[in-house]
XYZ file of C-alpha atoms in Angstrom:
569
model
C -78.844 -5.498 18.109
C -79.634 -9.478 17.387
C -82.445 -10.020 14.620
C -84.317 -12.963 14.019
C -83.810 -14.223 10.550
C -84.988 -17.593 8.911
C -85.843 -18.001 5.483
C -86.627 -21.248 4.086
C -85.700 -22.185 0.333
C -85.780 -25.365 -1.762
C -83.576 -25.966 -4.285
C -85.151 -27.478 -7.456
C -84.607 -28.012 -11.002
C -87.723 -26.316 -11.934
C -86.602 -22.992 -10.691
C -83.342 -23.346 -12.945
C -81.172 -24.264 -9.649
C -78.682 -27.222 -9.263
C -77.617 -28.437 -5.657
C -73.848 -28.549 -7.027
C -74.107 -24.841 -7.606
C -75.937 -23.668 -4.758
C -72.979 -25.419 -2.783
C -70.211 -24.259 -4.856
C -71.621 -20.850 -4.304
C -72.187 -20.799 -0.629
C -68.535 -22.506 -0.081
C -66.568 -20.082 -2.534
C -65.278 -23.055 -4.480
C -65.067 -24.754 -7.733
C -67.621 -27.660 -8.385
C -68.168 -29.579 -11.181
C -71.628 -30.622 -11.889
C -71.823 -34.594 -13.456
C -75.671 -34.017 -14.107
C -75.172 -31.286 -16.819
C -71.726 -30.863 -17.734
C -71.317 -27.313 -16.059
C -68.651 -26.512 -13.844
C -69.283 -23.788 -11.279
C -66.534 -21.650 -10.123
C -66.878 -19.119 -7.311
C -63.287 -18.958 -5.952
C -63.067 -15.201 -6.359
C -66.307 -14.860 -4.354
C -65.458 -12.721 -1.163
C -67.227 -13.059 2.080
C -66.482 -16.722 3.015
C -65.749 -16.898 7.021
C -66.020 -20.704 7.459
C -67.711 -23.761 5.858
C -68.415 -27.271 6.836
C -69.974 -30.620 5.706
C -71.711 -32.889 8.637
C -72.900 -36.451 8.156
C -75.492 -38.435 9.849
C -73.404 -42.059 10.821
C -75.305 -43.961 8.242
C -74.385 -41.696 5.118
C -70.946 -42.902 2.890
C -67.829 -41.124 4.591
C -66.837 -40.078 1.154
C -69.537 -37.323 0.995
C -67.845 -35.441 3.525
C -66.572 -33.890 0.367
C -69.192 -31.667 -0.955
C -68.694 -32.232 -4.716
C -69.440 -35.757 -4.166
C -72.355 -35.394 -1.966
C -74.175 -32.719 -3.995
C -73.374 -35.025 -7.390
C -74.876 -38.163 -5.830
C -77.859 -36.162 -5.087
C -77.872 -34.995 -8.264
C -77.513 -38.438 -9.815
C -80.484 -39.747 -8.032
C -82.980 -37.257 -8.987
C -84.159 -37.998 -12.453
C -86.947 -35.628 -13.689
C -86.458 -32.000 -14.687
C -88.326 -30.495 -11.917
C -86.764 -32.555 -9.014
C -86.370 -31.048 -5.739
C -82.438 -31.190 -4.815
C -81.977 -29.669 -1.510
C -83.791 -27.502 1.257
C -81.677 -24.332 2.167
C -82.010 -22.073 5.098
C -80.296 -18.918 5.424
C -80.247 -17.805 8.956
C -78.878 -14.236 10.662
C -76.225 -14.745 13.110
C -75.974 -12.281 16.002
C -73.429 -9.383 15.461
C -72.961 -9.857 19.325
C -71.221 -13.233 19.051
C -67.501 -13.743 17.988
C -66.815 -15.889 14.929
C -66.049 -18.878 17.231
C -69.350 -18.592 19.006
C -71.277 -18.361 15.897
C -69.591 -21.772 14.746
C -70.500 -23.426 17.796
C -73.893 -22.313 17.496
C -74.481 -23.423 14.048
C -72.575 -26.787 14.608
C -74.801 -27.664 17.691
C -77.974 -26.527 15.947
C -77.491 -28.470 12.885
C -76.461 -31.541 14.389
C -79.423 -31.723 16.649
C -82.164 -30.757 14.153
C -81.314 -32.007 10.783
C -78.109 -34.713 10.866
C -79.606 -36.545 14.282
C -83.068 -36.674 11.858
C -80.799 -38.278 8.897
C -79.953 -35.477 6.552
C -76.635 -34.552 5.312
C -75.744 -30.923 6.096
C -73.660 -28.469 3.936
C -73.465 -24.932 5.675
C -71.231 -22.094 5.182
C -70.794 -18.479 7.388
C -70.845 -15.169 5.307
C -69.987 -11.344 6.311
C -68.722 -9.520 3.683
C -68.745 -6.007 5.442
C -68.298 -7.271 8.768
C -71.932 -6.135 10.153
C -74.067 -8.774 8.650
C -72.828 -12.225 9.643
C -75.279 -14.938 8.240
C -75.129 -18.663 7.520
C -76.346 -20.930 4.195
C -77.216 -24.267 5.330
C -78.050 -26.433 2.306
C -79.898 -30.272 3.511
C -80.564 -33.289 1.529
C -84.437 -33.770 1.138
C -84.247 -37.597 0.507
C -83.828 -39.905 3.779
C -80.921 -42.485 3.677
C -81.446 -46.212 4.551
C -79.328 -48.085 7.069
C -77.237 -49.323 4.492
C -76.429 -45.614 3.073
C -78.323 -45.552 0.047
C -81.297 -43.004 -0.991
C -84.928 -44.193 0.145
C -87.620 -42.787 -2.073
C -89.389 -39.557 -1.386
C -92.945 -40.637 -3.129
C -94.260 -44.172 -4.271
C -96.527 -44.869 -6.776
C -99.979 -45.561 -5.365
C -102.522 -47.423 -7.172
C -105.930 -46.542 -6.846
C -108.061 -49.944 -6.816
C -111.652 -50.804 -6.421
C -113.487 -53.732 -4.372
C -117.137 -53.858 -3.980
C -117.705 -50.401 -5.392
C -115.048 -49.006 -2.668
C -111.862 -47.102 -3.741
C -108.367 -47.440 -1.959
C -104.855 -46.529 -2.597
C -102.115 -49.188 -2.723
C -98.321 -49.135 -2.996
C -96.765 -52.045 -5.413
C -95.768 -54.004 -2.607
C -98.941 -53.731 -0.742
C -101.106 -54.716 -3.953
C -99.706 -58.323 -3.906
C -101.605 -59.096 -0.686
C -104.374 -56.567 -1.773
C -104.888 -58.875 -5.135
C -105.459 -61.954 -3.037
C -108.212 -60.362 -1.032
C -110.321 -59.220 -4.489
C -108.749 -55.737 -4.973
C -108.532 -54.773 -8.597
C -106.358 -51.866 -10.314
C -108.316 -49.974 -12.659
C -107.604 -48.868 -16.529
C -108.815 -46.487 -19.273
C -111.414 -47.962 -21.479
C -113.293 -46.380 -24.278
C -117.032 -46.199 -23.339
C -118.960 -45.018 -26.249
C -117.315 -41.797 -27.296
C -115.800 -41.365 -23.586
C -112.874 -42.668 -21.999
C -113.556 -44.449 -18.289
C -111.360 -46.131 -15.388
C -112.686 -49.606 -15.164
C -111.623 -52.768 -13.664
C -110.662 -55.303 -16.110
C -113.082 -58.189 -15.035
C -116.351 -55.550 -15.407
C -114.934 -53.978 -18.631
C -114.315 -57.688 -20.414
C -118.158 -58.404 -19.360
C -119.081 -55.359 -21.261
C -116.854 -55.819 -24.076
C -114.895 -52.387 -23.834
C -111.770 -51.593 -25.210
C -108.933 -50.690 -22.907
C -106.912 -47.875 -24.383
C -104.351 -47.038 -21.827
C -101.637 -49.609 -20.221
C -100.951 -47.310 -17.100
C -103.413 -48.130 -14.278
C -105.251 -45.085 -12.511
C -103.323 -43.919 -9.608
C -103.289 -40.886 -6.887
C -101.638 -37.646 -8.485
C -98.629 -37.265 -6.101
C -98.338 -40.736 -5.203
C -97.566 -42.065 -1.559
C -95.238 -39.764 0.118
C -92.580 -41.338 2.462
C -93.014 -40.608 5.977
C -89.719 -39.151 7.115
C -89.833 -36.913 3.980
C -93.731 -36.167 4.675
C -92.495 -35.010 8.512
C -89.445 -33.021 6.873
C -91.774 -31.015 4.355
C -94.425 -30.112 7.197
C -95.253 -26.932 8.304
C -95.177 -28.203 11.530
C -91.673 -29.203 11.308
C -90.852 -25.694 9.902
C -92.527 -24.165 12.783
C -90.253 -26.318 15.093
C -87.270 -25.437 13.570
C -88.060 -21.567 13.659
C -88.517 -21.973 17.350
C -85.660 -24.183 18.201
C -83.013 -21.849 16.300
C -84.525 -18.885 18.647
C -83.930 -20.756 21.409
C -80.066 -21.850 20.228
C -79.346 -18.400 19.966
C -80.794 -17.189 23.192
C -79.123 -19.966 25.098
C -75.672 -18.645 23.218
C -76.125 -15.381 24.125
C -76.911 -15.512 27.751
C -73.874 -18.258 27.822
C -71.717 -15.380 26.713
C -73.428 -12.779 29.450
C -75.134 -10.724 26.538
C -78.066 -8.977 27.531
C -80.453 -9.678 23.914
C -82.520 -12.030 22.801
C -84.489 -12.645 19.647
C -88.255 -14.400 19.075
C -89.131 -16.492 16.535
C -92.889 -15.083 16.549
C -94.340 -12.500 14.195
C -94.847 -9.309 15.802
C -98.403 -9.933 15.674
C -98.147 -13.186 17.492
C -95.900 -11.067 20.367
C -99.019 -8.625 20.719
C -96.516 -6.074 19.049
C -98.585 -3.416 16.486
C -95.284 -2.098 15.389
C -93.833 -2.344 11.692
C -90.996 -4.730 11.714
C -88.242 -3.332 9.392
C -87.092 -5.088 6.364
C -83.314 -6.135 5.972
C -81.099 -3.634 4.334
C -77.927 -5.408 3.142
C -74.653 -3.944 2.415
C -75.847 -2.789 -1.109
C -78.422 -0.658 -0.270
C -76.212 0.900 2.681
C -73.186 1.648 0.139
C -75.676 3.356 -2.084
C -77.070 5.448 0.744
C -73.162 6.191 1.734
C -72.542 7.196 -1.535
C -75.690 9.725 -1.561
C -77.948 7.723 -3.330
C -81.473 7.223 -1.898
C -81.885 3.555 -1.447
C -85.237 2.218 -1.242
C -85.220 -0.165 1.186
C -83.162 2.107 3.642
C -86.040 4.798 2.899
C -88.732 2.430 3.666
C -86.888 1.452 7.155
C -86.426 5.179 7.910
C -90.228 5.436 7.566
C -91.214 2.573 9.419
C -88.949 4.044 12.484
C -90.333 7.334 12.140
C -93.907 5.727 12.150
C -93.028 3.173 15.076
C -91.771 5.955 17.135
C -94.994 7.885 16.978
C -96.936 4.819 17.703
C -95.057 3.931 20.789
C -95.608 7.344 21.832
C -99.459 7.542 21.056
C -99.414 4.058 22.771
C -97.693 5.546 25.958
C -100.141 8.494 25.774
C -102.999 5.696 25.559
C -101.841 3.704 28.668
C -101.517 7.082 30.443
C -105.364 7.827 29.383
C -106.195 4.407 30.654
C -104.672 4.929 34.229
C -106.354 8.427 34.774
C -109.771 9.465 35.853
C -112.136 8.858 32.829
C -112.979 12.126 31.099
C -109.745 13.630 32.892
C -109.310 17.042 31.135
C -105.541 17.203 31.333
C -105.224 13.898 29.853
C -107.719 14.360 27.222
C -105.774 17.618 26.308
C -102.248 15.985 26.266
C -103.723 12.974 24.027
C -105.166 15.676 21.618
C -102.147 17.731 21.828
C -100.047 14.448 20.869
C -102.248 13.593 17.888
C -102.221 16.920 16.587
C -98.287 16.638 16.812
C -98.315 13.149 14.925
C -100.520 14.570 12.281
C -98.622 17.478 11.703
C -95.485 15.723 11.398
C -97.232 13.483 8.618
C -98.579 16.165 6.815
C -95.154 17.830 6.732
C -93.706 15.007 5.724
C -96.306 14.640 2.605
C -95.190 18.385 2.226
C -91.694 17.658 2.253
C -92.083 14.488 -0.733
C -93.997 17.131 -2.475
C -90.857 19.556 -2.540
C -88.667 16.637 -3.368
C -90.936 15.886 -6.341
C -90.819 19.071 -7.746
C -87.204 19.310 -7.467
C -86.660 15.764 -9.103
C -89.404 16.907 -11.689
C -87.411 20.215 -12.515
C -84.217 18.461 -12.592
C -85.656 16.074 -14.868
C -87.274 18.287 -17.120
C -84.257 20.270 -17.681
C -81.941 17.201 -18.314
C -84.431 14.982 -20.333
C -84.128 16.646 -23.661
C -80.697 17.137 -23.258
C -79.814 13.275 -22.917
C -82.753 12.783 -25.286
C -80.574 14.630 -27.870
C -77.612 13.523 -26.531
C -78.394 9.435 -27.341
C -79.828 10.774 -30.759
C -76.453 12.149 -31.827
C -74.673 9.468 -30.560
C -76.646 7.119 -32.491
C -76.414 8.914 -35.590
C -72.439 9.328 -35.019
C -72.072 5.764 -34.456
C -74.186 5.017 -37.957
C -71.953 7.321 -39.934
C -68.526 6.054 -38.561
C -69.991 2.688 -39.572
C -70.577 4.316 -43.145
C -67.333 5.451 -43.407
C -65.676 2.010 -42.413
C -67.783 0.674 -45.125
C -66.984 3.429 -47.633
C -63.219 2.793 -46.926
C -63.486 -0.957 -47.463
C -65.196 -0.054 -50.783
C -62.529 2.144 -51.732
C -59.900 -0.187 -51.209
C -61.617 -2.854 -53.200
C -62.100 -0.461 -56.055
C -59.730 -0.677 -58.932
C -57.112 2.143 -59.801
C -58.711 1.501 -63.378
C -61.980 2.990 -62.548
C -61.240 6.538 -61.560
C -64.760 7.734 -62.106
C -65.594 5.180 -59.056
C -62.782 6.305 -56.728
C -63.545 10.051 -57.449
C -67.403 9.083 -56.288
C -66.132 7.493 -53.167
C -63.858 10.138 -52.259
C -67.028 12.662 -52.417
C -68.665 10.149 -50.223
C -65.893 9.918 -47.424
C -65.606 13.759 -47.655
C -69.148 14.148 -46.983
C -69.521 11.622 -44.143
C -66.303 12.862 -42.787
C -67.810 16.529 -42.600
C -71.117 15.115 -40.940
C -69.041 13.314 -38.281
C -67.530 16.159 -37.282
C -70.841 18.068 -37.048
C -72.272 15.456 -34.938
C -69.502 15.203 -32.888
C -69.499 19.190 -32.237
C -73.136 18.263 -31.254
C -72.350 15.953 -28.883
C -69.841 17.832 -27.635
C -72.370 20.951 -26.986
C -74.849 18.781 -25.235
C -72.109 17.298 -23.093
C -71.107 20.929 -21.838
C -75.014 21.713 -21.540
C -75.421 19.135 -19.276
C -72.598 20.281 -17.131
C -70.488 17.004 -17.999
C -67.086 16.429 -19.104
C -66.626 12.967 -20.835
C -69.457 10.609 -22.515
C -68.838 8.532 -18.961
C -70.408 11.424 -17.174
C -73.240 11.357 -19.382
C -73.744 7.766 -18.745
C -73.834 8.462 -15.023
C -76.271 11.181 -15.764
C -78.444 8.616 -17.480
C -78.142 6.069 -14.440
C -78.814 9.029 -12.269
C -82.293 10.013 -14.151
C -83.416 5.901 -13.836
C -82.489 6.668 -9.920
C -84.542 9.364 -9.963
C -87.616 7.742 -11.720
C -87.286 5.040 -8.873
C -87.231 8.008 -6.073
C -90.510 9.307 -7.487
C -91.804 5.880 -7.251
C -90.752 5.244 -3.718
C -91.964 9.030 -3.055
C -95.622 8.205 -4.236
C -95.545 5.116 -2.168
C -94.778 6.843 0.854
C -97.534 9.097 0.145
C -100.067 6.754 0.074
C -98.875 5.233 3.527
C -98.962 8.716 4.828
C -102.474 9.763 3.585
C -103.994 6.369 5.295
C -102.206 7.380 8.389
C -103.481 10.896 8.651
C -106.914 9.671 7.876
C -106.532 7.271 10.794
C -105.055 9.867 13.165
C -108.202 12.498 12.121
C -110.615 9.579 13.213
C -108.974 9.183 16.511
C -108.700 13.023 17.191
C -112.204 13.421 16.623
C -113.297 10.421 18.973
C -111.087 11.644 21.327
C -112.346 15.033 21.410
C -115.884 14.356 22.019
C -115.271 12.222 24.870
C -115.483 15.560 27.007
C -118.439 16.807 28.023
C -119.776 20.096 25.902
C -119.728 22.053 28.997
C -116.219 21.312 29.719
C -114.962 22.864 26.319
C -113.764 26.120 27.884
C -111.609 24.041 30.513
C -110.266 21.625 27.622
C -109.240 24.718 25.377
C -107.269 26.093 28.207
C -105.533 23.286 28.985
C -104.625 22.793 25.320
C -103.444 26.352 25.427
C -100.950 25.886 28.391
C -99.414 22.557 26.876
C -99.010 23.500 23.347
C -95.953 25.056 23.604
C -94.310 22.075 25.137
C -95.606 19.948 22.599
C -94.729 22.425 19.782
C -91.072 22.537 20.630
C -91.256 18.600 20.998
C -92.926 18.613 17.418
C -89.721 20.879 16.020
C -86.973 18.945 17.667
C -88.783 15.796 16.053
C -88.761 17.544 12.813
C -85.280 18.526 13.062
C -84.125 15.061 13.950
C -85.713 13.402 11.069
C -85.354 16.237 8.410
C -82.276 17.703 9.478
C -80.934 20.708 7.264
C -84.111 20.156 4.922
C -86.521 21.512 8.041
C -88.403 24.429 7.380
C -90.445 26.510 9.835
C -92.770 28.012 7.246
C -93.246 24.258 5.876
C -94.462 23.280 9.575
C -96.807 26.233 9.708
C -98.326 25.204 6.393
C -98.700 21.679 7.899
C -100.383 22.861 11.104
C -103.052 25.026 9.228
C -103.602 22.118 7.204
C -104.066 19.478 10.091
C -106.202 22.037 12.029
C -108.732 22.750 8.925
C -108.626 18.526 8.817
C -109.411 18.428 12.375
C -112.294 21.631 12.024
C -110.734 23.680 14.468
C -110.150 27.396 13.689
C -106.433 28.745 14.941
C -107.815 32.366 15.553
C -110.196 30.900 18.104
C -106.990 29.598 19.938
C -104.802 32.614 19.274
C -108.026 34.984 20.630
C -108.143 32.788 23.735
C -104.658 32.671 24.311
C -104.735 36.450 23.911
C -107.322 36.786 26.891
C -105.483 34.296 29.007
C -102.208 36.394 28.786
C -104.356 39.527 29.698
C -105.797 37.987 32.568
C -102.440 36.591 33.924
C -101.215 40.270 33.676
C -104.161 41.560 35.570
C -103.802 39.082 38.299
C -99.999 40.015 38.688
C -101.215 43.892 38.777
C -103.709 43.099 41.307
C -101.331 40.994 43.841
C -98.323 44.155 43.460
C -98.075 46.450 46.307
C -99.352 50.048 45.890
C -95.830 51.668 45.096
C -94.994 48.908 42.256
C -98.474 49.572 40.779
C -97.671 53.289 40.649
C -94.086 52.632 39.170
C -95.850 50.217 36.471
C -98.602 53.030 35.646
C -95.750 55.729 35.038
C -93.700 53.183 33.003
C -96.952 53.066 30.691
C -97.390 56.896 30.500
């Protein structure tokens, strides 16, 4: 399914990055950075589908070689925290083939970046065949007509005239000076330091202590750079990317579309899922719970429930005010959602118990194993040192030889004892080798992460349960008190269908871990939370069933009644 993803980042020295390294990484190539003398080699990196450099007409043609382009950028930027490039990461539609995605990118980059005067370097990656995406690296300094770099910001001097302060660039100050504007410098005024104009400071005999004139903090930004860096321009690029993708999908007769707006702006109240990535998906295939996949499962389940509740609300809005069947359906839908949420909490508790039992069993073994392993390593080192010491000892010193041999024998025995202890611990851990124990230790770390994931889920589930309980109370009191019995009877009639739907939902979500006993516990806890007595429902259901049977008997012919009576006897 086509998804919208466009992430904007800045490549700056202040964050420890370089434009040459960023370009080499995304193009899977080898490039040398003249600025710091480091060669970046990513030729062994996999997943590159396509790469290209696109230049505006005013850029030097030699920059078609990305190494020359980004070294020219590195050479121009002098400070240790310079902004070197702007990077966009965009998700490409999986429905499009390679050539369509290349054409889509080329057209978008040309119209939105190259035509504005930027040099663009882009590459398409897809490591697993299911996550095509592109990295776009752009220059941030505008180019002049002759192909040289323009300034990003220009120093702006804050000058004074008749008590008014105004900023001028060096070029503007030549004209402003003739009009009476003066620069300000720092002077020592008693124990303080103040900015004054030279003319006013000379009258009072103050001493200038700084040769640098007062200037604005960030200087005067280049109008072109200011536009490129603006939030408004970023919003335009985001919208243009969505339009470009949708046009290409329509051109290929694919019934799909993306939207650059947030869910809130689109009027969607569902939670968006997060990007999982191939690493998380591979973890799941290997039986390891990925926090990203787990979060997405919870989000999808919540969104499904939300859609159902919204459908019920829409149905309620269309019905007559205080319609008993609609209120009954809404109450049972909310109750179902609450039972599902409570079941999820109980399921998480069960998972936590299993994890804690596992950890309580293996933690002592792992701790002892690590201690023994550490002692064993120290003893092996000690034996090596004794052997070296023995080799250096002269044969003319037999007493020292005997002493060292005794120490070596003791250490050797201690080593064997520690080896035995280690083997026993490996056996206790149901492992075969040291590598298995290392994997067991990694599994322990993963178990800790799983506990954190479950705690986070529990917090979200409890909030949802509280919200549903409030909605249930509000809905319950929409009917008049005299309609209580009618509402109760209607809920009893429709509850079996809702129970079957809930069971199907629980089985679909929890699979083989579904437990009907846990479902009953969840239902009882939800009824307690909603201040509803299950016995009232069961007793009323029994009464309705008796009434139904009596009605059937009343409508039976006389011979059928006699036969039924004889069977009862």
